């Protein structure tokens, strides 16, 4: 069975859909310093660009046991994206 890995530091600053933030559809990680960001699972890059709301952002689509999942890596450092749309990557691949 494939599982997702931590994409970066394990310091979680905001969890998925908490009582305080029921519409927060993600998990936020943060820690001082510069840290590499890795793909949480095998997949294909569907978006790699700059967004007004997310800043530097990468979207990866994962097919896990026939189910489609999407992971989003946002608020990355300027010009740090190392992957391109259409690129197939393995779990743990450095994307920034």
Tab-separated table of N, CA and C in Angstrom, residues 27-60:
chain	number	residue	atom	x	y	z
A	27	UNK	N	-2.677	20.843	4.877
A	27	UNK	CA	-1.830	20.794	6.064
A	27	UNK	C	-0.668	21.734	5.790
A	28	UNK	N	-0.405	22.637	6.712
A	28	UNK	CA	0.685	23.600	6.543
A	28	UNK	C	1.895	23.174	7.363
A	29	UNK	N	3.060	23.278	6.732
A	29	UNK	CA	4.332	22.962	7.378
A	29	UNK	C	5.184	24.218	7.361
A	30	UNK	N	5.905	24.481	8.438
A	30	UNK	CA	6.786	25.643	8.458
A	30	UNK	C	7.869	25.471	9.506
A	31	UNK	N	9.022	26.008	9.186
A	31	UNK	CA	10.152	26.016	10.121
A	31	UNK	C	11.162	27.005	9.555
A	32	UNK	N	11.829	27.715	10.419
A	32	UNK	CA	12.821	28.693	9.966
A	32	UNK	C	13.883	28.002	9.123
A	33	UNK	N	14.423	28.763	8.181
A	33	UNK	CA	15.499	28.253	7.340
A	33	UNK	C	14.996	27.844	5.968
A	34	UNK	N	15.914	27.331	5.171
A	34	UNK	CA	15.606	26.867	3.822
A	34	UNK	C	15.512	25.346	3.863
A	35	UNK	N	14.419	24.812	3.333
A	35	UNK	CA	14.194	23.366	3.359
A	35	UNK	C	13.739	22.884	1.989
A	36	UNK	N	14.229	21.737	1.568
A	36	UNK	CA	13.777	21.157	0.315
A	36	UNK	C	12.348	20.657	0.483
A	37	UNK	N	11.598	20.656	-0.600
A	37	UNK	CA	10.246	20.118	-0.601
A	37	UNK	C	10.247	18.923	-1.537
A	38	UNK	N	9.691	17.816	-1.056
A	38	UNK	CA	9.700	16.567	-1.809
A	38	UNK	C	8.280	16.139	-2.155
A	39	UNK	N	8.143	15.411	-3.252
A	39	UNK	CA	6.841	14.878	-3.644
A	39	UNK	C	6.377	13.885	-2.586
A	40	UNK	N	5.150	14.035	-2.137
A	40	UNK	CA	4.602	13.182	-1.080
A	40	UNK	C	4.322	11.763	-1.563
A	41	UNK	N	4.166	11.577	-2.884
A	41	UNK	CA	3.917	10.254	-3.463
A	41	UNK	C	4.266	10.322	-4.952
A	42	UNK	N	4.363	9.164	-5.606
A	42	UNK	CA	4.581	9.121	-7.052
A	42	UNK	C	3.462	9.888	-7.740
A	43	UNK	N	3.770	10.538	-8.860
A	43	UNK	CA	2.710	11.241	-9.564
A	43	UNK	C	3.183	11.985	-10.784
A	44	UNK	N	2.297	12.822	-11.303
A	44	UNK	CA	2.575	13.620	-12.493
A	44	UNK	C	2.273	15.082	-12.184
A	45	UNK	N	3.189	15.961	-12.540
A	45	UNK	CA	3.024	17.399	-12.294
A	45	UNK	C	1.957	17.936	-13.249
A	46	UNK	N	0.907	18.528	-12.679
A	46	UNK	CA	-0.168	19.089	-13.497
A	46	UNK	C	-0.118	20.613	-13.553
A	47	UNK	N	0.632	21.203	-12.645
A	47	UNK	CA	0.785	22.663	-12.641
A	47	UNK	C	2.084	23.010	-11.920
A	48	UNK	N	2.819	23.943	-12.473
A	48	UNK	CA	4.047	24.438	-11.860
A	48	UNK	C	4.222	25.871	-12.331
A	49	UNK	N	3.789	26.815	-11.487
A	49	UNK	CA	3.837	28.208	-11.895
A	49	UNK	C	3.717	29.143	-10.699
A	50	UNK	N	3.423	30.403	-10.991
A	50	UNK	CA	3.229	31.406	-9.957
A	50	UNK	C	1.747	31.750	-9.895
A	51	UNK	N	1.208	31.834	-8.680
A	51	UNK	CA	-0.196	32.167	-8.455
A	51	UNK	C	-0.272	33.376	-7.530
A	52	UNK	N	-1.247	34.247	-7.756
A	52	UNK	CA	-1.416	35.410	-6.876
A	52	UNK	C	-1.721	34.994	-5.445
A	53	UNK	N	-2.476	33.913	-5.273
A	53	UNK	CA	-2.844	33.487	-3.922
A	53	UNK	C	-1.825	32.546	-3.285
A	54	UNK	N	-1.203	31.679	-4.080
A	54	UNK	CA	-0.275	30.677	-3.539
A	54	UNK	C	1.197	31.008	-3.753
A	55	UNK	N	1.503	32.026	-4.545
A	55	UNK	CA	2.898	32.302	-4.870
A	55	UNK	C	3.432	31.170	-5.740
A	56	UNK	N	4.680	30.786	-5.528
A	56	UNK	CA	5.258	29.659	-6.270
A	56	UNK	C	4.502	28.403	-5.849
A	57	UNK	N	3.960	27.662	-6.816
A	57	UNK	CA	3.107	26.519	-6.489
A	57	UNK	C	3.306	25.370	-7.477
A	58	UNK	N	3.220	24.155	-6.950
A	58	UNK	CA	3.291	22.941	-7.758
A	58	UNK	C	2.117	22.051	-7.370
A	59	UNK	N	1.422	21.520	-8.377
A	59	UNK	CA	0.346	20.555	-8.168
A	59	UNK	C	0.806	19.211	-8.720
A	60	UNK	N	0.599	18.144	-7.967
A	60	UNK	CA	0.954	16.804	-8.429
A	60	UNK	C	-0.267	15.904	-8.289
